[in-house]
Every structure is written in structure tokens, then in C-alpha cells.
Amino acid sequence: EHVYNRELVEFYLTDQAIPLPACPSPPYLELDEKSLALTRQDFLAQQAVEGNRKLVFIHPGSGGSANNLSISQFARLAHALELPAHWQLVISAGPGEQQHAEELAKLTRSLAPVVYHSTEGLAAFSRHLALADLFISGSTGPLHMAGALDVPTAAFYTRRRSATSLRWQTLNSQQRRLAFTPPETAAPEDMQSIDIPRAAASIRHTFLCR
């Protein structure tokens, strides 16, 4: 969304023979390392998670207008990821989204997930998202917070013109983001048509096998 605005400014500056300033690079949101270390320590202790495990967050809620994967699709995705032993599944929920998280936790019980329910405001939520080694969700606010923190993301978008992955691309580094949409043979907002096993394989190959 921001790119075409930036390009207009760059065009004007070039037209006026004004040198272009250097563009910033990810992360666009940086948090205090000491605060993050304390947040991780407290979170792992509260959830009884071993300190050396990597964290994959799945956020099934969505406060936006775009269609999202169903809870059952998120569950299928979680199982299909075949998480290595050193990865811990974390199901996150913002205000009003706890029911989604609890439903997903039930469907993924065999994966021993932990649930993080954000109740302490946006700053605390950001610190917890910064702990993620991978963040998976639909097109929603927490996804873009994770992207601004340069956390690796795997996101599910519709092909509706106003809600595409191109328009709402996250702000993390290019090699740290994946996007999945309904195939061209399906309706633009038919999220059920997304090939979950194929998406899981792509996520696993890109982020989990490193």
C-alpha cells in the first residue's frame, strides 16, 4: 500500500533534481532487547515451555473484513506442518478472539499447543509477537505487527482486488514472507479452495527445515 506513495515522492524528487534519501529497511519496529528477553523468560515459564524451543504462532482470529481460513483449516495446517521436535506451537488471540484460539487448541491437542491471549494492550502484544520465529495468520492486524518486527510470516489472503497479497503485503524482508491465495480457478474469496497440504509443505521447506 505504501509503495506507490513512496514512488510518487521519488518521482517528484528526481524530477526536481533532488537526491533521493536512503530508504529504511526492516525491521521498521524495533523493541528493547532487555525487555524482550524478560518477556520471553516470563512467557516460557508461564507456559512451561523449554527455553531452547522455537516458537511458531498461529493466529486464527481476524478483526478485518477479509475472509480468513476456517478453524478446521488452521488445524489441518498445524498438523500438516509436521513441526520438528524443537518447535513449539503457540496459538495467539487478541481481545475477543479467545474462543477461536480455544477451538483451535482442541483440534490440535495432540500437538501440545499453548495459548497466548493478549489482555495487556498493544505494546505487550507486540513484545510477544517479537518472540515468534514464525507467525501464521490471515490478513489481520497482528500479521502486520509481526511483519513490521521482521518476524517470518506465512499469510493467507483472498484474491479480492481490495484485499490482495500484493496490496497488503507485510513489511518484513522479502525472504521472510510467504503468501497464499485461492487459485485462479476458484472464486476470489473462496478460502476453502486453498490447498492446505501444499501451503504447509511450502512453509515447512522455507522456514522449518533451516
PDB file of N, CA and C in Angstrom, residues 48-119:
ATOM      1  N   ALA A  48       5.285 -23.238  30.648  1.00  0.00           N
ATOM      2  CA  ALA A  48       6.060 -24.468  30.871  1.00  0.00           C
ATOM      3  C   ALA A  48       6.669 -24.987  29.571  1.00  0.00           C
ATOM      4  N   VAL A  49       7.282 -24.076  28.807  1.00  0.00           N
ATOM      5  CA  VAL A  49       7.935 -24.420  27.545  1.00  0.00           C
ATOM      6  C   VAL A  49       9.445 -24.370  27.752  1.00  0.00           C
ATOM      7  N   GLU A  50      10.152 -25.353  27.224  1.00  0.00           N
ATOM      8  CA  GLU A  50      11.605 -25.390  27.339  1.00  0.00           C
ATOM      9  C   GLU A  50      12.230 -24.174  26.665  1.00  0.00           C
ATOM     10  N   GLY A  51      13.269 -23.650  27.282  1.00  0.00           N
ATOM     11  CA  GLY A  51      13.859 -22.392  26.839  1.00  0.00           C
ATOM     12  C   GLY A  51      14.511 -22.415  25.488  1.00  0.00           C
ATOM     13  N   ASN A  52      14.896 -23.597  24.987  1.00  0.00           N
ATOM     14  CA  ASN A  52      15.601 -23.650  23.705  1.00  0.00           C
ATOM     15  C   ASN A  52      14.677 -23.912  22.521  1.00  0.00           C
ATOM     16  N   ARG A  53      13.377 -23.912  22.732  1.00  0.00           N
ATOM     17  CA  ARG A  53      12.451 -24.233  21.643  1.00  0.00           C
ATOM     18  C   ARG A  53      12.127 -22.995  20.812  1.00  0.00           C
ATOM     19  N   LYS A  54      11.961 -23.212  19.509  1.00  0.00           N
ATOM     20  CA  LYS A  54      11.498 -22.151  18.631  1.00  0.00           C
ATOM     21  C   LYS A  54       9.976 -22.077  18.699  1.00  0.00           C
ATOM     22  N   LEU A  55       9.442 -20.893  18.449  1.00  0.00           N
ATOM     23  CA  LEU A  55       8.009 -20.665  18.609  1.00  0.00           C
ATOM     24  C   LEU A  55       7.353 -20.350  17.278  1.00  0.00           C
ATOM     25  N   VAL A  56       6.353 -21.146  16.901  1.00  0.00           N
ATOM     26  CA  VAL A  56       5.536 -20.830  15.732  1.00  0.00           C
ATOM     27  C   VAL A  56       4.162 -20.408  16.241  1.00  0.00           C
ATOM     28  N   PHE A  57       3.800 -19.175  15.963  1.00  0.00           N
ATOM     29  CA  PHE A  57       2.499 -18.642  16.357  1.00  0.00           C
ATOM     30  C   PHE A  57       1.503 -18.876  15.220  1.00  0.00           C
ATOM     31  N   ILE A  58       0.332 -19.388  15.559  1.00  0.00           N
ATOM     32  CA  ILE A  58      -0.787 -19.404  14.618  1.00  0.00           C
ATOM     33  C   ILE A  58      -1.875 -18.532  15.223  1.00  0.00           C
ATOM     34  N   HIS A  59      -2.315 -17.544  14.469  1.00  0.00           N
ATOM     35  CA  HIS A  59      -3.320 -16.590  14.948  1.00  0.00           C
ATOM     36  C   HIS A  59      -4.591 -16.796  14.125  1.00  0.00           C
ATOM     37  N   PRO A  60      -5.581 -17.529  14.660  1.00  0.00           N
ATOM     38  CA  PRO A  60      -6.765 -17.852  13.856  1.00  0.00           C
ATOM     39  C   PRO A  60      -7.806 -16.748  13.769  1.00  0.00           C
ATOM     40  N   GLY A  61      -7.685 -15.727  14.603  1.00  0.00           N
ATOM     41  CA  GLY A  61      -8.685 -14.658  14.604  1.00  0.00           C
ATOM     42  C   GLY A  61      -8.449 -13.645  13.506  1.00  0.00           C
ATOM     43  N   SER A  62      -9.442 -12.820  13.262  1.00  0.00           N
ATOM     44  CA  SER A  62      -9.325 -11.761  12.263  1.00  0.00           C
ATOM     45  C   SER A  62     -10.303 -10.647  12.596  1.00  0.00           C
ATOM     46  N   GLY A  63      -9.758  -9.450  12.816  1.00  0.00           N
ATOM     47  CA  GLY A  63     -10.621  -8.318  13.105  1.00  0.00           C
ATOM     48  C   GLY A  63     -10.970  -7.511  11.878  1.00  0.00           C
ATOM     49  N   GLY A  64     -10.471  -7.938  10.718  1.00  0.00           N
ATOM     50  CA  GLY A  64     -10.703  -7.180   9.493  1.00  0.00           C
ATOM     51  C   GLY A  64     -11.872  -7.694   8.692  1.00  0.00           C
ATOM     52  N   SER A  65     -12.033  -7.146   7.492  1.00  0.00           N
ATOM     53  CA  SER A  65     -13.169  -7.501   6.641  1.00  0.00           C
ATOM     54  C   SER A  65     -12.856  -8.657   5.699  1.00  0.00           C
ATOM     55  N   ALA A  66     -11.573  -9.006   5.556  1.00  0.00           N
ATOM     56  CA  ALA A  66     -11.188 -10.049   4.612  1.00  0.00           C
ATOM     57  C   ALA A  66     -11.554 -11.432   5.142  1.00  0.00           C
ATOM     58  N   ASN A  67     -11.952 -12.305   4.238  1.00  0.00           N
ATOM     59  CA  ASN A  67     -12.204 -13.696   4.621  1.00  0.00           C
ATOM     60  C   ASN A  67     -10.926 -14.332   5.143  1.00  0.00           C
ATOM     61  N   ASN A  68     -11.111 -15.324   6.003  1.00  0.00           N
ATOM     62  CA  ASN A  68      -9.981 -15.986   6.634  1.00  0.00           C
ATOM     63  C   ASN A  68     -10.123 -17.485   6.456  1.00  0.00           C
ATOM     64  N   LEU A  69      -9.066 -18.234   6.755  1.00  0.00           N
ATOM     65  CA  LEU A  69      -9.199 -19.675   6.834  1.00  0.00           C
ATOM     66  C   LEU A  69     -10.158 -20.043   7.959  1.00  0.00           C
ATOM     67  N   SER A  70     -10.808 -21.167   7.848  1.00  0.00           N
ATOM     68  CA  SER A  70     -11.652 -21.653   8.930  1.00  0.00           C
ATOM     69  C   SER A  70     -10.772 -22.233  10.033  1.00  0.00           C
ATOM     70  N   ILE A  71     -11.345 -22.426  11.216  1.00  0.00           N
ATOM     71  CA  ILE A  71     -10.588 -23.023  12.315  1.00  0.00           C
ATOM     72  C   ILE A  71     -10.113 -24.423  11.927  1.00  0.00           C
ATOM     73  N   SER A  72     -10.955 -25.173  11.243  1.00  0.00           N
ATOM     74  CA  SER A  72     -10.563 -26.528  10.843  1.00  0.00           C
ATOM     75  C   SER A  72      -9.403 -26.480   9.840  1.00  0.00           C
ATOM     76  N   GLN A  73      -9.376 -25.471   8.965  1.00  0.00           N
ATOM     77  CA  GLN A  73      -8.254 -25.341   8.029  1.00  0.00           C
ATOM     78  C   GLN A  73      -6.955 -25.018   8.778  1.00  0.00           C
ATOM     79  N   PHE A  74      -7.045 -24.124   9.764  1.00  0.00           N
ATOM     80  CA  PHE A  74      -5.856 -23.825  10.559  1.00  0.00           C
ATOM     81  C   PHE A  74      -5.375 -25.083  11.282  1.00  0.00           C
ATOM     82  N   ALA A  75      -6.309 -25.899  11.768  1.00  0.00           N
ATOM     83  CA  ALA A  75      -5.932 -27.137  12.445  1.00  0.00           C
ATOM     84  C   ALA A  75      -5.236 -28.090  11.485  1.00  0.00           C
ATOM     85  N   ARG A  76      -5.799 -28.234  10.277  1.00  0.00           N
ATOM     86  CA  ARG A  76      -5.171 -29.096   9.276  1.00  0.00           C
ATOM     87  C   ARG A  76      -3.770 -28.596   8.934  1.00  0.00           C
ATOM     88  N   LEU A  77      -3.633 -27.279   8.837  1.00  0.00           N
ATOM     89  CA  LEU A  77      -2.332 -26.697   8.536  1.00  0.00           C
ATOM     90  C   LEU A  77      -1.339 -27.011   9.649  1.00  0.00           C
ATOM     91  N   ALA A  78      -1.756 -26.834  10.887  1.00  0.00           N
ATOM     92  CA  ALA A  78      -0.862 -27.088  12.023  1.00  0.00           C
ATOM     93  C   ALA A  78      -0.358 -28.524  12.009  1.00  0.00           C
ATOM     94  N   HIS A  79      -1.256 -29.473  11.751  1.00  0.00           N
ATOM     95  CA  HIS A  79      -0.850 -30.880  11.697  1.00  0.00           C
ATOM     96  C   HIS A  79       0.056 -31.142  10.498  1.00  0.00           C
ATOM     97  N   ALA A  80      -0.280 -30.531   9.352  1.00  0.00           N
ATOM     98  CA  ALA A  80       0.479 -30.781   8.126  1.00  0.00           C
ATOM     99  C   ALA A  80       1.881 -30.172   8.172  1.00  0.00           C
ATOM    100  N   LEU A  81       2.112 -29.222   9.068  1.00  0.00           N
ATOM    101  CA  LEU A  81       3.451 -28.634   9.180  1.00  0.00           C
ATOM    102  C   LEU A  81       4.471 -29.646   9.677  1.00  0.00           C
ATOM    103  N   GLU A  82       3.979 -30.674  10.382  1.00  0.00           N
ATOM    104  CA  GLU A  82       4.882 -31.705  10.926  1.00  0.00           C
ATOM    105  C   GLU A  82       6.042 -31.046  11.661  1.00  0.00           C
ATOM    106  N   LEU A  83       5.695 -30.256  12.675  1.00  0.00           N
ATOM    107  CA  LEU A  83       6.689 -29.460  13.387  1.00  0.00           C
ATOM    108  C   LEU A  83       7.822 -30.317  13.946  1.00  0.00           C
ATOM    109  N   PRO A  84       9.064 -29.914  13.696  1.00  0.00           N
ATOM    110  CA  PRO A  84      10.192 -30.610  14.319  1.00  0.00           C
ATOM    111  C   PRO A  84      10.091 -30.530  15.842  1.00  0.00           C
ATOM    112  N   ALA A  85      10.793 -31.421  16.528  1.00  0.00           N
ATOM    113  CA  ALA A  85      10.668 -31.533  17.981  1.00  0.00           C
ATOM    114  C   ALA A  85      11.062 -30.253  18.714  1.00  0.00           C
ATOM    115  N   HIS A  86      11.937 -29.441  18.111  1.00  0.00           N
ATOM    116  CA  HIS A  86      12.396 -28.238  18.814  1.00  0.00           C
ATOM    117  C   HIS A  86      11.510 -27.024  18.534  1.00  0.00           C
ATOM    118  N   TRP A  87      10.365 -27.237  17.890  1.00  0.00           N
ATOM    119  CA  TRP A  87       9.414 -26.159  17.648  1.00  0.00           C
ATOM    120  C   TRP A  87       8.197 -26.328  18.554  1.00  0.00           C
ATOM    121  N   GLN A  88       7.700 -25.214  19.093  1.00  0.00           N
ATOM    122  CA  GLN A  88       6.521 -25.210  19.949  1.00  0.00           C
ATOM    123  C   GLN A  88       5.401 -24.433  19.264  1.00  0.00           C
ATOM    124  N   LEU A  89       4.223 -25.040  19.200  1.00  0.00           N
ATOM    125  CA  LEU A  89       3.061 -24.370  18.633  1.00  0.00           C
ATOM    126  C   LEU A  89       2.432 -23.449  19.674  1.00  0.00           C
ATOM    127  N   VAL A  90       2.268 -22.172  19.305  1.00  0.00           N
ATOM    128  CA  VAL A  90       1.602 -21.183  20.158  1.00  0.00           C
ATOM    129  C   VAL A  90       0.387 -20.674  19.389  1.00  0.00           C
ATOM    130  N   ILE A  91      -0.765 -20.745  20.002  1.00  0.00           N
ATOM    131  CA  ILE A  91      -1.991 -20.210  19.392  1.00  0.00           C
ATOM    132  C   ILE A  91      -2.280 -18.878  20.060  1.00  0.00           C
ATOM    133  N   SER A  92      -2.303 -17.812  19.274  1.00  0.00           N
ATOM    134  CA  SER A  92      -2.471 -16.476  19.843  1.00  0.00           C
ATOM    135  C   SER A  92      -3.868 -15.934  19.580  1.00  0.00           C
ATOM    136  N   ALA A  93      -4.289 -15.049  20.454  1.00  0.00           N
ATOM    137  CA  ALA A  93      -5.613 -14.441  20.350  1.00  0.00           C
ATOM    138  C   ALA A  93      -5.566 -13.020  20.887  1.00  0.00           C
ATOM    139  N   GLY A  94      -6.171 -12.115  20.149  1.00  0.00           N
ATOM    140  CA  GLY A  94      -6.328 -10.759  20.639  1.00  0.00           C
ATOM    141  C   GLY A  94      -7.636 -10.634  21.405  1.00  0.00           C
ATOM    142  N   PRO A  95      -7.990  -9.424  21.818  1.00  0.00           N
ATOM    143  CA  PRO A  95      -9.253  -9.223  22.535  1.00  0.00           C
ATOM    144  C   PRO A  95     -10.445  -9.725  21.722  1.00  0.00           C
ATOM    145  N   GLY A  96     -11.305 -10.506  22.348  1.00  0.00           N
ATOM    146  CA  GLY A  96     -12.495 -11.021  21.685  1.00  0.00           C
ATOM    147  C   GLY A  96     -12.252 -12.220  20.798  1.00  0.00           C
ATOM    148  N   GLU A  97     -11.017 -12.740  20.757  1.00  0.00           N
ATOM    149  CA  GLU A  97     -10.693 -13.845  19.856  1.00  0.00           C
ATOM    150  C   GLU A  97     -10.365 -15.144  20.598  1.00  0.00           C
ATOM    151  N   GLN A  98     -10.574 -15.154  21.909  1.00  0.00           N
ATOM    152  CA  GLN A  98     -10.154 -16.308  22.693  1.00  0.00           C
ATOM    153  C   GLN A  98     -10.898 -17.584  22.290  1.00  0.00           C
ATOM    154  N   GLN A  99     -12.164 -17.454  21.915  1.00  0.00           N
ATOM    155  CA  GLN A  99     -12.923 -18.635  21.523  1.00  0.00           C
ATOM    156  C   GLN A  99     -12.288 -19.323  20.316  1.00  0.00           C
ATOM    157  N   HIS A 100     -11.841 -18.525  19.337  1.00  0.00           N
ATOM    158  CA  HIS A 100     -11.163 -19.098  18.163  1.00  0.00           C
ATOM    159  C   HIS A 100      -9.924 -19.882  18.594  1.00  0.00           C
ATOM    160  N   ALA A 101      -9.156 -19.277  19.501  1.00  0.00           N
ATOM    161  CA  ALA A 101      -7.922 -19.920  19.951  1.00  0.00           C
ATOM    162  C   ALA A 101      -8.219 -21.222  20.689  1.00  0.00           C
ATOM    163  N   GLU A 102      -9.237 -21.205  21.529  1.00  0.00           N
ATOM    164  CA  GLU A 102      -9.567 -22.405  22.291  1.00  0.00           C
ATOM    165  C   GLU A 102     -10.072 -23.520  21.381  1.00  0.00           C
ATOM    166  N   GLU A 103     -10.851 -23.156  20.366  1.00  0.00           N
ATOM    167  CA  GLU A 103     -11.320 -24.162  19.408  1.00  0.00           C
ATOM    168  C   GLU A 103     -10.153 -24.787  18.660  1.00  0.00           C
ATOM    169  N   LEU A 104      -9.210 -23.942  18.248  1.00  0.00           N
ATOM    170  CA  LEU A 104      -8.038 -24.467  17.542  1.00  0.00           C
ATOM    171  C   LEU A 104      -7.185 -25.328  18.464  1.00  0.00           C
ATOM    172  N   ALA A 105      -7.068 -24.920  19.711  1.00  0.00           N
ATOM    173  CA  ALA A 105      -6.285 -25.714  20.669  1.00  0.00           C
ATOM    174  C   ALA A 105      -6.876 -27.114  20.838  1.00  0.00           C
ATOM    175  N   LYS A 106      -8.203 -27.213  20.843  1.00  0.00           N
ATOM    176  CA  LYS A 106      -8.850 -28.521  20.967  1.00  0.00           C
ATOM    177  C   LYS A 106      -8.560 -29.400  19.756  1.00  0.00           C
ATOM    178  N   LEU A 107      -8.573 -28.781  18.568  1.00  0.00           N
ATOM    179  CA  LEU A 107      -8.354 -29.545  17.341  1.00  0.00           C
ATOM    180  C   LEU A 107      -6.890 -29.922  17.129  1.00  0.00           C
ATOM    181  N   THR A 108      -6.007 -29.281  17.880  1.00  0.00           N
ATOM    182  CA  THR A 108      -4.573 -29.580  17.740  1.00  0.00           C
ATOM    183  C   THR A 108      -4.004 -30.116  19.053  1.00  0.00           C
ATOM    184  N   ARG A 109      -4.863 -30.709  19.866  1.00  0.00           N
ATOM    185  CA  ARG A 109      -4.448 -31.168  21.196  1.00  0.00           C
ATOM    186  C   ARG A 109      -3.232 -32.089  21.129  1.00  0.00           C
ATOM    187  N   SER A 110      -3.164 -32.930  20.117  1.00  0.00           N
ATOM    188  CA  SER A 110      -2.058 -33.882  20.009  1.00  0.00           C
ATOM    189  C   SER A 110      -0.716 -33.194  19.761  1.00  0.00           C
ATOM    190  N   LEU A 111      -0.747 -31.914  19.361  1.00  0.00           N
ATOM    191  CA  LEU A 111       0.488 -31.167  19.121  1.00  0.00           C
ATOM    192  C   LEU A 111       0.944 -30.408  20.365  1.00  0.00           C
ATOM    193  N   ALA A 112       0.188 -30.550  21.458  1.00  0.00           N
ATOM    194  CA  ALA A 112       0.508 -29.896  22.731  1.00  0.00           C
ATOM    195  C   ALA A 112       0.710 -28.389  22.580  1.00  0.00           C
ATOM    196  N   PRO A 113      -0.279 -27.687  22.019  1.00  0.00           N
ATOM    197  CA  PRO A 113      -0.114 -26.241  21.851  1.00  0.00           C
ATOM    198  C   PRO A 113      -0.264 -25.503  23.174  1.00  0.00           C
ATOM    199  N   VAL A 114       0.248 -24.289  23.217  1.00  0.00           N
ATOM    200  CA  VAL A 114      -0.040 -23.385  24.321  1.00  0.00           C
ATOM    201  C   VAL A 114      -0.822 -22.213  23.738  1.00  0.00           C
ATOM    202  N   VAL A 115      -1.650 -21.591  24.557  1.00  0.00           N
ATOM    203  CA  VAL A 115      -2.491 -20.481  24.104  1.00  0.00           C
ATOM    204  C   VAL A 115      -2.024 -19.191  24.751  1.00  0.00           C
ATOM    205  N   TYR A 116      -1.777 -18.184  23.934  1.00  0.00           N
ATOM    206  CA  TYR A 116      -1.456 -16.854  24.444  1.00  0.00           C
ATOM    207  C   TYR A 116      -2.613 -15.925  24.114  1.00  0.00           C
ATOM    208  N   HIS A 117      -3.269 -15.415  25.165  1.00  0.00           N
ATOM    209  CA  HIS A 117      -4.379 -14.478  24.992  1.00  0.00           C
ATOM    210  C   HIS A 117      -3.902 -13.097  25.396  1.00  0.00           C
ATOM    211  N   SER A 118      -3.837 -12.187  24.444  1.00  0.00           N
ATOM    212  CA  SER A 118      -3.368 -10.835  24.706  1.00  0.00           C
ATOM    213  C   SER A 118      -4.426 -10.046  25.475  1.00  0.00           C
ATOM    214  N   THR A 119      -4.109  -9.652  26.699  1.00  0.00           N
ATOM    215  CA  THR A 119      -5.053  -8.896  27.531  1.00  0.00           C
ATOM    216  C   THR A 119      -4.410  -7.637  28.113  1.00  0.00           C
TER     217      THR A 119
END
